CSV table of C-alpha atoms in Angstrom, one decimal:
chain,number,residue,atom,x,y,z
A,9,UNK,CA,-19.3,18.7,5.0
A,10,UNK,CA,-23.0,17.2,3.9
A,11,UNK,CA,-22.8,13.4,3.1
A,12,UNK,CA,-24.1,14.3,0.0
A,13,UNK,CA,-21.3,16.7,-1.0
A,14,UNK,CA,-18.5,13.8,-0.1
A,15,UNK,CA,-16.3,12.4,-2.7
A,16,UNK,CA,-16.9,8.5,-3.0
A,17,UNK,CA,-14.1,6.9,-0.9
A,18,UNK,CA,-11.3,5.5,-2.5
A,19,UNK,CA,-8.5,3.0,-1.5
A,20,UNK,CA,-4.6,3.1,-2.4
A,21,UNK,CA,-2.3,0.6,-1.6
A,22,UNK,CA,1.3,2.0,-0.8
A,23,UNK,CA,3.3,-0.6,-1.9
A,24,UNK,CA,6.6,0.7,-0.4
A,25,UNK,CA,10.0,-1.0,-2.2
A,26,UNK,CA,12.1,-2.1,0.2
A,27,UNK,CA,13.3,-5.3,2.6
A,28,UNK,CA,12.0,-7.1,-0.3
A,29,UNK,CA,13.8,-10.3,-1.4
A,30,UNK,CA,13.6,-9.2,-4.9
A,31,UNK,CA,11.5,-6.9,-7.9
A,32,UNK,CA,9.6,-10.3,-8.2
A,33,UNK,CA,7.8,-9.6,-4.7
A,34,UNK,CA,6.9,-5.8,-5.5
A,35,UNK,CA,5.6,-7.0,-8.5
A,36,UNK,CA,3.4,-9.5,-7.5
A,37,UNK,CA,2.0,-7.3,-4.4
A,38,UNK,CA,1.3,-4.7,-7.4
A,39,UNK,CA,-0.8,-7.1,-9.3
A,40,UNK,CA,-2.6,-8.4,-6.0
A,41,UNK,CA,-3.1,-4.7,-5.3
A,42,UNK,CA,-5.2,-4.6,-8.6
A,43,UNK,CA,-6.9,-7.8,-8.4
A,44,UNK,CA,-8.0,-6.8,-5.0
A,45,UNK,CA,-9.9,-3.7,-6.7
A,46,UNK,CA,-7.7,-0.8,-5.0
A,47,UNK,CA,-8.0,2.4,-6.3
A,48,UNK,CA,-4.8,3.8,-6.2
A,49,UNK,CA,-1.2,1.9,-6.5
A,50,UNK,CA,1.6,3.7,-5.0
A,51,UNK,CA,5.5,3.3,-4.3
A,52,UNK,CA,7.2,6.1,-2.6
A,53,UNK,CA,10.4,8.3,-3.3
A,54,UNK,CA,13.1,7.0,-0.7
A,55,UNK,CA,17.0,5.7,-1.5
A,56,UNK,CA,17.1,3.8,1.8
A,57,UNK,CA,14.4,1.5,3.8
A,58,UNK,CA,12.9,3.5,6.0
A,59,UNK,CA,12.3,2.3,9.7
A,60,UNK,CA,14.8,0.1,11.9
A,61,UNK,CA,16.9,-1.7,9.2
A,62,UNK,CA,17.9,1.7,7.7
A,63,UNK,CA,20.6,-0.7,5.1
A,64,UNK,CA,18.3,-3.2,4.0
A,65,UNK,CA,17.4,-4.2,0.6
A,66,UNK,CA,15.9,-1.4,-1.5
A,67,UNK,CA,14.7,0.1,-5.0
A,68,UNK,CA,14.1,3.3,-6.8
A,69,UNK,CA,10.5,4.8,-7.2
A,70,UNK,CA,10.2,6.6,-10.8
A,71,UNK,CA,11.2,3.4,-12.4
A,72,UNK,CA,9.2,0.7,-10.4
A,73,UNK,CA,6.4,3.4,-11.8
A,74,UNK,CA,7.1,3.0,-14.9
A,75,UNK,CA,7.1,-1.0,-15.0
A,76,UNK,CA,3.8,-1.2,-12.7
A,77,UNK,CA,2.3,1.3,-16.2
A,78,UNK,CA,2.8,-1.6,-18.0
A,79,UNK,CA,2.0,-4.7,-15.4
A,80,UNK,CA,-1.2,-3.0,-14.4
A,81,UNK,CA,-4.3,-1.9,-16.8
A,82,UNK,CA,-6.7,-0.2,-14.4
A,83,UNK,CA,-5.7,0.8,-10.4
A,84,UNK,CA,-4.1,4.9,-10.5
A,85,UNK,CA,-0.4,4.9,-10.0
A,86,UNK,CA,1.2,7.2,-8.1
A,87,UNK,CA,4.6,7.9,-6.2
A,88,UNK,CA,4.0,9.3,-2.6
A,89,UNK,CA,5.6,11.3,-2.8
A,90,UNK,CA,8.1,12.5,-4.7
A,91,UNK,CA,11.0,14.6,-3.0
A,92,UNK,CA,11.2,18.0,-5.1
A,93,UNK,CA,14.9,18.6,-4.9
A,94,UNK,CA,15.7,14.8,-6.4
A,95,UNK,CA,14.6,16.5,-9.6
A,96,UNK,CA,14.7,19.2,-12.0
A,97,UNK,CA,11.0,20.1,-12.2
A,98,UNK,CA,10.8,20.0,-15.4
A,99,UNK,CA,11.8,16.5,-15.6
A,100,UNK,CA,9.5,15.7,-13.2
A,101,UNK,CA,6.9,16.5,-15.1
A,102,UNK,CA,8.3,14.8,-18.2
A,103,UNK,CA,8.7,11.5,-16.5
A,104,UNK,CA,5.6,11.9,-15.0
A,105,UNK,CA,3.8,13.0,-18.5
A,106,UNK,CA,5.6,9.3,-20.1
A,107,UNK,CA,4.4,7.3,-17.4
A,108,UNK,CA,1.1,8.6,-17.9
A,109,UNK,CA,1.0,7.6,-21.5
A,110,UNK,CA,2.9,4.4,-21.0
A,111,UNK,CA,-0.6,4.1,-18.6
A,112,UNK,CA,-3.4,5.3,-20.5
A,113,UNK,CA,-3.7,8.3,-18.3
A,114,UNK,CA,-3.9,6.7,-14.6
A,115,UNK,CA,-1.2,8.8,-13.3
A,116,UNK,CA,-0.9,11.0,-10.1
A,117,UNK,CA,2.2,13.5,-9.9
A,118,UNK,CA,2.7,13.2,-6.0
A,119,UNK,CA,5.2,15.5,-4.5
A,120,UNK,CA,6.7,16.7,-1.3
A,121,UNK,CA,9.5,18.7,0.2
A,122,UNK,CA,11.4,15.7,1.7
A,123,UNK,CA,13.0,15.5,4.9
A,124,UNK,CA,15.5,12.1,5.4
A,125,UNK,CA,19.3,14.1,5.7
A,126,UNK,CA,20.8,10.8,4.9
A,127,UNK,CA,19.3,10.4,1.3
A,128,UNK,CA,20.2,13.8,0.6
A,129,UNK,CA,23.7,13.8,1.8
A,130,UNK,CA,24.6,10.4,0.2
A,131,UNK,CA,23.3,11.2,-3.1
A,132,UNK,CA,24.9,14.2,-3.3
A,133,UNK,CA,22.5,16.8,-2.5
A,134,UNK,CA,22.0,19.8,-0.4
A,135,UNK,CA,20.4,19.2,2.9
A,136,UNK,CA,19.0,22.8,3.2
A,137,UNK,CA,16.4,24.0,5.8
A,138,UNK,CA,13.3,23.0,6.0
A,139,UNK,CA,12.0,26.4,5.4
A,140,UNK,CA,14.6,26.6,2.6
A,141,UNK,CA,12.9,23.4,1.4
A,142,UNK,CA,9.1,24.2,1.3
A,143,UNK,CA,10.2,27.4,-0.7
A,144,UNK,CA,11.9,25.5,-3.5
A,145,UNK,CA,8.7,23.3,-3.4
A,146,UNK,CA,6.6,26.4,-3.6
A,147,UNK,CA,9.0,27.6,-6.4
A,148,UNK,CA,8.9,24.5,-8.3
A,149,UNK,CA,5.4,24.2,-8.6
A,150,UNK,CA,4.9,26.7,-11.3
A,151,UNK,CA,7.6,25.1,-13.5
A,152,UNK,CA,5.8,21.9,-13.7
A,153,UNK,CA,2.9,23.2,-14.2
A,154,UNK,CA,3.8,24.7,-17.3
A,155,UNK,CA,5.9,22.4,-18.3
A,156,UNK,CA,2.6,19.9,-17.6
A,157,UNK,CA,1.2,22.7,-19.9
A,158,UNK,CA,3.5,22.5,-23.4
A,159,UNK,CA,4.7,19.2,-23.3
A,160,UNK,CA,4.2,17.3,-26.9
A,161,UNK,CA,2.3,14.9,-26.5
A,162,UNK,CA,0.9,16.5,-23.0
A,163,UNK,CA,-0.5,14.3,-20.4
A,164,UNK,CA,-3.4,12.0,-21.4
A,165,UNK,CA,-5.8,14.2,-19.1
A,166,UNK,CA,-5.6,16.6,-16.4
A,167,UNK,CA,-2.9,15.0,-13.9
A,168,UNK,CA,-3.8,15.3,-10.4
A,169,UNK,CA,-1.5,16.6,-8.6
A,170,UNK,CA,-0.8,15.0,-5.1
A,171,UNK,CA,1.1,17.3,-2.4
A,172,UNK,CA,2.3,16.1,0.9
A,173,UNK,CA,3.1,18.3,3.9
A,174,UNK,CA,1.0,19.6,6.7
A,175,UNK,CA,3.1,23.1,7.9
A,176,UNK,CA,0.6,25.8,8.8
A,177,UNK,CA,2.0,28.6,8.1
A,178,UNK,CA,3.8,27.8,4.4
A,179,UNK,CA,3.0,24.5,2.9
A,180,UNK,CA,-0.9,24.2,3.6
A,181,UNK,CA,-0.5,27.7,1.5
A,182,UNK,CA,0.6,25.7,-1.1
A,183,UNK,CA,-1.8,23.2,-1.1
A,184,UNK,CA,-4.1,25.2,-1.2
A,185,UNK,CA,-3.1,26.8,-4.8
A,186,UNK,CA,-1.3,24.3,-6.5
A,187,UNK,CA,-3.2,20.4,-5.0
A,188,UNK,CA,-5.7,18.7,-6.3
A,189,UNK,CA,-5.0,16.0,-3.6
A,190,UNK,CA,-3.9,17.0,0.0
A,191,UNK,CA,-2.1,14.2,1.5
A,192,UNK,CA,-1.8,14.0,5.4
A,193,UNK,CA,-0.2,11.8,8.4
A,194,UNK,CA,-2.4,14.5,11.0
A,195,UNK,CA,-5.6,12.8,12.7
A,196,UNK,CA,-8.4,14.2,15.3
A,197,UNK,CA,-7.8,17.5,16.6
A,198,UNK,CA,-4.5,18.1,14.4
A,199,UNK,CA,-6.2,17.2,11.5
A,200,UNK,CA,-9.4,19.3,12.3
A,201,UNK,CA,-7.2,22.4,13.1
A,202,UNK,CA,-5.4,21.8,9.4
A,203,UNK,CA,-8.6,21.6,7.6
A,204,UNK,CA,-9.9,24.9,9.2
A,205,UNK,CA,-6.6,26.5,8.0
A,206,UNK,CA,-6.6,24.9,4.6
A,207,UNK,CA,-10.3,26.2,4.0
A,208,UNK,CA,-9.4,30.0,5.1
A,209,UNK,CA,-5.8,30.1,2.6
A,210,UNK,CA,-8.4,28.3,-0.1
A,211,UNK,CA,-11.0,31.3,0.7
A,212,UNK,CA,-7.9,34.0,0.7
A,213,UNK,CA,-7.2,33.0,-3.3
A,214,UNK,CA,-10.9,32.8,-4.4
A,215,UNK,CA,-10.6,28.4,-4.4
A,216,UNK,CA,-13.1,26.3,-3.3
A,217,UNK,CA,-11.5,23.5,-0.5
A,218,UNK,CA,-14.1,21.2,-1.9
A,219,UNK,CA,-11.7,21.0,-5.3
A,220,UNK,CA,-8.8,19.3,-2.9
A,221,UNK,CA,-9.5,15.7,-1.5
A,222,UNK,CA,-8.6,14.6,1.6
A,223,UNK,CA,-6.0,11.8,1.9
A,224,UNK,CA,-5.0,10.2,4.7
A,225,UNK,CA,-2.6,7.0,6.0
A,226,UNK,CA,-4.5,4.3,7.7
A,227,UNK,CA,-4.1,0.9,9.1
A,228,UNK,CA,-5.9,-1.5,11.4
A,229,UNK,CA,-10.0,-1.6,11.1
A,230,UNK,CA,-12.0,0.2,9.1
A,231,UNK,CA,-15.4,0.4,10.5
A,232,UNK,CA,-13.9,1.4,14.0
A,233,UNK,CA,-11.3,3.9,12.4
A,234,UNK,CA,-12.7,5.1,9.2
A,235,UNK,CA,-15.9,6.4,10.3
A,236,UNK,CA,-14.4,9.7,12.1
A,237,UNK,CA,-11.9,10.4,8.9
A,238,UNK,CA,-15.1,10.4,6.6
A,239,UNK,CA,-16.9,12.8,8.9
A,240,UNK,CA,-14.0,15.1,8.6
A,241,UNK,CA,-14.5,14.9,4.1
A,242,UNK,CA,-11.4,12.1,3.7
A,243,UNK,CA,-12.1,10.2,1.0
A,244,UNK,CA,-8.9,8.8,0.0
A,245,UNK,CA,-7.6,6.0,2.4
A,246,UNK,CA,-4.3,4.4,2.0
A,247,UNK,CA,-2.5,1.7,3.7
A,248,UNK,CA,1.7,1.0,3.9
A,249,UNK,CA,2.8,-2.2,3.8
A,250,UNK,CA,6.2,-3.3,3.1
A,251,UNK,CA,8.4,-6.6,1.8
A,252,UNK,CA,9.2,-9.4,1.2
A,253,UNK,CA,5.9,-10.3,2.4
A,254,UNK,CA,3.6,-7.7,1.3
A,255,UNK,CA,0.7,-8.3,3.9
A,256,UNK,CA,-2.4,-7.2,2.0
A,257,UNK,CA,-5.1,-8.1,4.1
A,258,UNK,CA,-5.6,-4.8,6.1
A,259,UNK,CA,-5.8,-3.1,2.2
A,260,UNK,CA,-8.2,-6.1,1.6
A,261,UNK,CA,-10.4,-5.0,4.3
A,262,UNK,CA,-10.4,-1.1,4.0
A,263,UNK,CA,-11.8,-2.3,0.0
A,264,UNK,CA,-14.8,-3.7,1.7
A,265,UNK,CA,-15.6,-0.9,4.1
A,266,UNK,CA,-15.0,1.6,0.8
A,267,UNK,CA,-17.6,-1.0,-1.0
A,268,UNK,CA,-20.2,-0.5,1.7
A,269,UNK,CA,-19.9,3.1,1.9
A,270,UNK,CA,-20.3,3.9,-1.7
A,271,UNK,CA,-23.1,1.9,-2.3
């Protein structure tokens, strides 16, 4: 991809709810988030910490959401992602449609197939397949698009939708008809190889790849990691951190190497 054809990078900040002492702590990461300039604010879709200290403290997603809406005033918000069978599509894209207002239109619908048994067992859910589970994702797609379609009021703009999964043979399909943003754990050759198949299913339904940023997880330093990522057409970088002490300086870095590329 020509430098000139690149999307200007962009920088999200995953703050992820959990092993934090209280809401207080999320809530002030958020804000420090938007002071800091990020682009994009997101929580994720989990019912138990992930990691080591699988019982630790932790809240729900959709509704933290809702509350950053009204803390914040410019940075997107997004949840990444969203696990498709913890909803009826439909009211996915309902609450997702609110939000946006309650926002003035910053909203991302992310979404995924999920994949932790434990949530889905505990909360009552089916634990199908994964196969089983990229088809309902594939399935539920549709519905929200046209639910996205005939709400009253509809969203505030055209909401991006944000789809995370990297199977070759089914979800990158999906991807490539249904994401606006592709998110990704791959790197180097794994991420290459997905790319090249990502661009062929886009060429196989008439879809130009170029319509679907690249976004990737990142951590440690910029200049010596970003440079390679940006080669490959990512433009949208974001970094994890979790409680009770978010540490923010890793985001506060990746803002500055986003500053010097774009200018």
């Amino acid at each position: 991809m020509g430098e000139a054809l690149m999307k200007p990078v962009r920088i999200g900040a995953q703050v992820a709810p959990q092993r934090a002492a209280a809401y207080a702590d999320i809530r002030r990461a958020a804000a420090v988030v938007e002071e800091l300039g990020a682009d994009m604010l997101f929580t994720w879709d989990h019912f138990f910490p992930l990691g080591k200290v699988a019982d630790g403290a932790h809240f729900e997603g959709w509704t933290i959401l809702a509350a950053w809406a009204e803390q914040t005033s410019r940075v997107g918000l997004g949840v990444l992602v969203s696990c498709n069978t913890y909803r009826n599509p439909d009211l996915l894209a309902d609450m997702a449609r609110t939000v946006d207002h309650i926002s003035g239109g910053r909203v991302v619908l992310g979404i995924g197939a999920g994949f932790k048994e434990r949530e889905f067992l505990e909360y009552g859910y089916e634990f199908p397949s994964a196969g089983r589970r990229v088809a309902d994702l594939a399935a539920a797609l549709p519905r929200i698009e046209n639910r996205l379609a005939v709400l009253n009021p509809p969203p505030m703009g055209p909401m991006p939708i944000l789809i995370a999964g990297g199977g070759e043979q089914k979800m990158l399909r999906i991807v490539a008809r249904h994401a606006d943003i592709w998110n990704t754990f791959a790197e180097g050759d794994d991420l290459v190889r997905k790319l090249g198949l990502l661009e062929r299913y886009c060429a196989e339904i008439g879809r130009d790849p170029a319509a679907i940023e690249v976004s990737v997880h990142v951590g440690g330093d910029p200049w010596e990691n970003g440079p390679a990522l940006r080669e490959l057409g990512v433009s949208l970088f974001t970094i994890s951190t979790s409680g009770p002490e978010y540490d923010l300086d890793t985001v506060r870095r990746w803002i500055s190497w986003r500053d010097e590329q774009n200018a």
